[in-house]
Coordinates of C-alpha atoms in Angstrom, one line a residue:
Chain A
G1 CA 176.2 207.2 224.6
D2 CA 175.9 210.5 227.0
S3 CA 176.8 213.1 226.6
V4 CA 177.0 217.4 226.6
T5 CA 178.4 219.9 223.9
Q6 CA 178.8 223.3 225.4
M7 CA 179.9 226.9 223.4
E8 CA 183.7 227.9 223.4
G9 CA 185.4 230.5 225.5
P10 CA 185.9 232.2 226.7
V11 CA 183.5 234.6 226.7
T12 CA 183.8 238.1 226.8
L13 CA 181.1 240.9 228.0
S14 CA 180.1 243.9 228.7
E15 CA 178.7 244.9 232.0
E16 CA 174.9 245.1 231.8
A17 CA 174.8 243.3 228.3
F18 CA 173.2 240.4 227.4
L19 CA 174.2 236.5 227.5
T20 CA 173.2 233.0 226.3
I21 CA 175.9 230.0 226.3
N22 CA 174.8 227.1 224.2
C23 CA 174.2 223.8 225.1
T24 CA 173.2 220.6 223.4
Y25 CA 173.1 216.9 224.7
T26 CA 172.9 213.8 223.3
A27 CA 170.8 211.1 226.4
T28 CA 169.9 207.7 225.9
G29 CA 167.2 208.6 228.3
Y30 CA 164.6 211.3 230.4
P31 CA 167.6 213.5 232.1
S32 CA 167.8 216.3 234.7
L33 CA 169.6 219.0 233.2
F34 CA 172.2 221.3 235.4
W35 CA 174.1 224.5 234.9
Y36 CA 176.9 224.8 237.7
V37 CA 179.4 227.5 238.1
Q38 CA 183.1 227.5 238.9
Y39 CA 184.0 231.3 240.6
P40 CA 187.4 231.9 240.8
G41 CA 189.9 229.4 243.4
E42 CA 186.4 228.0 244.6
G43 CA 185.1 224.8 243.2
L44 CA 182.2 224.2 241.8
Q45 CA 178.9 225.2 242.9
L46 CA 174.7 224.7 241.2
L47 CA 173.7 227.9 240.0
L48 CA 170.3 226.2 238.5
K49 CA 168.5 222.8 237.2
A50 CA 165.5 221.3 235.6
T51 CA 164.7 217.7 235.6
K52 CA 162.3 217.4 232.3
A53 CA 161.2 219.3 229.9
D54 CA 160.4 222.2 229.9
D55 CA 161.1 223.3 232.7
K56 CA 162.8 226.1 233.3
G57 CA 165.5 226.7 236.2
S58 CA 166.2 230.0 236.8
N59 CA 168.5 231.3 239.9
K60 CA 171.0 234.6 240.4
G61 CA 168.8 236.1 237.2
F62 CA 170.0 233.5 234.7
E63 CA 167.5 230.9 233.4
A64 CA 167.7 228.4 230.8
T65 CA 165.0 226.1 229.1
Y66 CA 164.9 222.5 228.6
R67 CA 164.0 221.9 225.9
K68 CA 163.6 218.1 224.0
E69 CA 162.9 218.6 220.9
T70 CA 166.0 220.6 220.2
T71 CA 167.6 218.7 223.2
S72 CA 169.4 221.9 224.6
F73 CA 169.1 223.5 227.8
H74 CA 171.1 227.0 226.7
L75 CA 172.1 229.3 229.7
E76 CA 170.4 233.4 229.8
K77 CA 170.9 236.5 231.6
G78 CA 169.1 239.8 230.5
S79 CA 172.1 241.8 232.1
V80 CA 175.3 240.7 233.3
Q81 CA 177.2 242.1 236.4
V82 CA 181.3 241.6 236.9
S83 CA 180.5 239.0 239.2
D84 CA 179.6 237.4 236.9
S85 CA 183.1 236.4 236.3
A86 CA 183.5 232.3 236.4
V87 CA 183.6 229.5 233.5
Y88 CA 180.2 227.4 233.3
F89 CA 179.3 223.9 233.2
C90 CA 176.1 222.7 231.9
A91 CA 175.1 218.6 232.5
L92 CA 173.7 216.1 232.3
R93 CA 172.3 213.2 234.7
E94 CA 170.1 210.4 233.9
N95 CA 167.8 209.8 235.7
T96 CA 168.7 206.1 235.7
G97 CA 172.0 207.0 237.6
N98 CA 174.2 209.0 239.3
Q99 CA 176.9 210.1 237.0
F100 CA 177.3 213.6 235.6
Y101 CA 178.4 214.3 232.1
F102 CA 180.1 217.3 231.3
G103 CA 180.5 220.1 229.2
T104 CA 183.6 221.5 228.0
G105 CA 182.8 224.1 229.9
T106 CA 183.0 228.1 229.3
S107 CA 184.5 231.0 230.8
L108 CA 183.1 234.2 231.2
T109 CA 184.4 237.7 231.7
V110 CA 182.6 240.8 232.5
I111 CA 184.4 244.0 232.2
P112 CA 183.8 247.3 233.6
Chain B
G1 CA 172.9 222.1 252.8
A2 CA 174.8 220.0 252.4
V3 CA 178.7 220.8 252.3
V4 CA 181.5 218.9 250.7
S5 CA 185.1 220.0 252.0
Q6 CA 187.7 219.1 249.7
H7 CA 191.5 219.0 251.2
P8 CA 193.6 220.3 250.0
S9 CA 193.4 223.0 247.6
R10 CA 196.2 222.9 245.8
V11 CA 199.4 220.8 245.8
I12 CA 203.2 220.9 244.4
C13 CA 204.9 217.7 244.6
K14 CA 208.3 216.6 242.8
S15 CA 207.8 214.1 240.6
G16 CA 207.9 209.8 242.1
T17 CA 205.7 211.1 245.2
S18 CA 202.7 210.2 245.9
V19 CA 200.2 213.1 246.6
K20 CA 196.8 212.6 249.4
I21 CA 193.8 213.6 248.6
E22 CA 190.9 214.0 250.5
C23 CA 187.1 214.6 250.6
R24 CA 184.6 215.0 253.5
S25 CA 180.8 215.4 253.7
L26 CA 180.5 217.3 256.7
D27 CA 176.7 217.2 257.4
F28 CA 175.8 214.5 255.8
Q29 CA 176.4 210.8 254.5
A30 CA 177.3 210.0 251.6
T31 CA 177.3 206.0 250.0
T32 CA 179.2 207.5 247.1
M33 CA 182.0 209.3 245.7
F34 CA 182.5 210.5 242.8
W35 CA 186.2 211.6 241.5
Y36 CA 187.1 213.3 238.7
R37 CA 190.0 215.7 236.8
Q38 CA 189.5 218.1 234.9
F39 CA 192.4 219.0 231.7
P40 CA 193.2 222.5 230.8
K41 CA 190.3 223.0 228.6
Q42 CA 188.2 220.4 229.1
S43 CA 185.4 218.9 230.5
L44 CA 185.2 216.9 233.8
M45 CA 186.0 213.6 233.2
L46 CA 185.2 211.0 235.5
M47 CA 187.5 209.2 236.5
A48 CA 186.1 206.5 240.0
T49 CA 183.1 205.7 242.3
S50 CA 183.0 204.9 245.4
N51 CA 180.7 203.5 247.3
E52 CA 181.9 203.0 250.9
G53 CA 183.1 200.0 252.3
S54 CA 183.8 198.7 248.7
K55 CA 186.0 198.7 246.4
A56 CA 186.6 201.7 243.5
T57 CA 184.5 201.3 240.3
Y58 CA 186.9 202.8 237.6
E59 CA 185.8 204.4 234.2
Q60 CA 188.7 202.9 231.1
G61 CA 191.0 203.9 231.1
V62 CA 191.8 205.4 234.7
E63 CA 195.1 203.0 236.0
K64 CA 193.9 201.8 238.9
D65 CA 197.1 200.7 241.0
K66 CA 198.8 204.6 240.4
F67 CA 194.9 206.3 241.5
L68 CA 194.5 205.1 244.4
I69 CA 190.5 205.4 245.9
N70 CA 189.7 204.6 249.3
H71 CA 185.9 205.2 250.7
A72 CA 186.1 204.0 254.2
S73 CA 183.5 205.4 255.9
L74 CA 180.8 207.5 255.3
T75 CA 182.3 210.7 255.2
L76 CA 186.0 210.4 253.4
S77 CA 187.3 208.9 250.5
T78 CA 190.7 209.8 249.4
L79 CA 192.5 210.3 246.2
T80 CA 196.3 208.6 246.2
V81 CA 198.5 209.6 243.3
T82 CA 200.9 208.0 243.3
S83 CA 204.7 208.0 241.6
A84 CA 203.3 211.3 241.0
H85 CA 204.6 212.2 237.2
P86 CA 204.3 216.2 235.1
E87 CA 201.1 214.0 232.3
D88 CA 199.0 214.0 236.4
S89 CA 199.6 217.4 237.1
S90 CA 195.3 218.7 236.5
F91 CA 192.3 219.4 238.5
Y92 CA 191.0 216.6 240.9
I93 CA 187.1 217.4 242.1
C94 CA 184.6 215.0 243.9
S95 CA 181.2 214.6 244.3
A96 CA 179.2 213.2 247.3
G97 CA 176.0 212.6 248.2
R98 CA 173.3 209.3 248.4
P99 CA 170.5 208.6 245.5
N100 CA 167.6 211.0 245.9
Y101 CA 169.4 213.3 247.9
G102 CA 171.8 214.9 245.3
Y103 CA 175.2 215.4 244.9
T104 CA 177.6 218.9 246.1
F105 CA 181.1 219.5 245.0
G106 CA 183.6 219.8 247.1
S107 CA 186.0 222.7 245.9
G108 CA 188.7 220.8 243.9
T109 CA 192.6 220.7 244.2
R110 CA 194.8 221.8 241.9
L111 CA 198.1 219.3 241.8
T112 CA 201.5 220.7 240.0
V113 CA 203.9 217.8 239.4
V114 CA 207.2 219.2 239.1

């Protein structure tokens, strides 16, 4: 079945450090891939997405590239800010269905 | 953009009582709503899928008599946790939308059963 494996946290970085959160997936078809972010006390928000192989999703300085050959969708940001402190979820959705499959979430704390 | 309102955001209830959580699509009609549950340090797990006007489809292992889902209109779905126990304490989140239009998540409800 479909699944998403995400690097475990928590992750603590200093401001302006480089961020990578690894995400790999298993899917039977051709899924769309997503990164969601959950800020403290808030719900999930879509951060970025990619719908096919080699697509790059980007938003707010975050990027992730859909790599079919390595079944990965790693999240990166070149210089994190304190305001990026949140929990990040990698997710997939098969294009033939509506259900999302989520990773376990990675908590990021950025310290000044 | 599409907005989904989930209420309440936090609730504390006594063991044995029932709690209702509402999920509303504010500016669009949602033919499908999903209910998820998140245990600490675990992923979001799909509990059930509800389509407007029909019975919810529950995932394996989810007790339908304990987690009552009603999707009576295109803008409202409710999840009622009946006879809640401490092990039901969790973060519950809904997602609403329609095929080909995308899905939006609610802000979630933190349930604590004491």
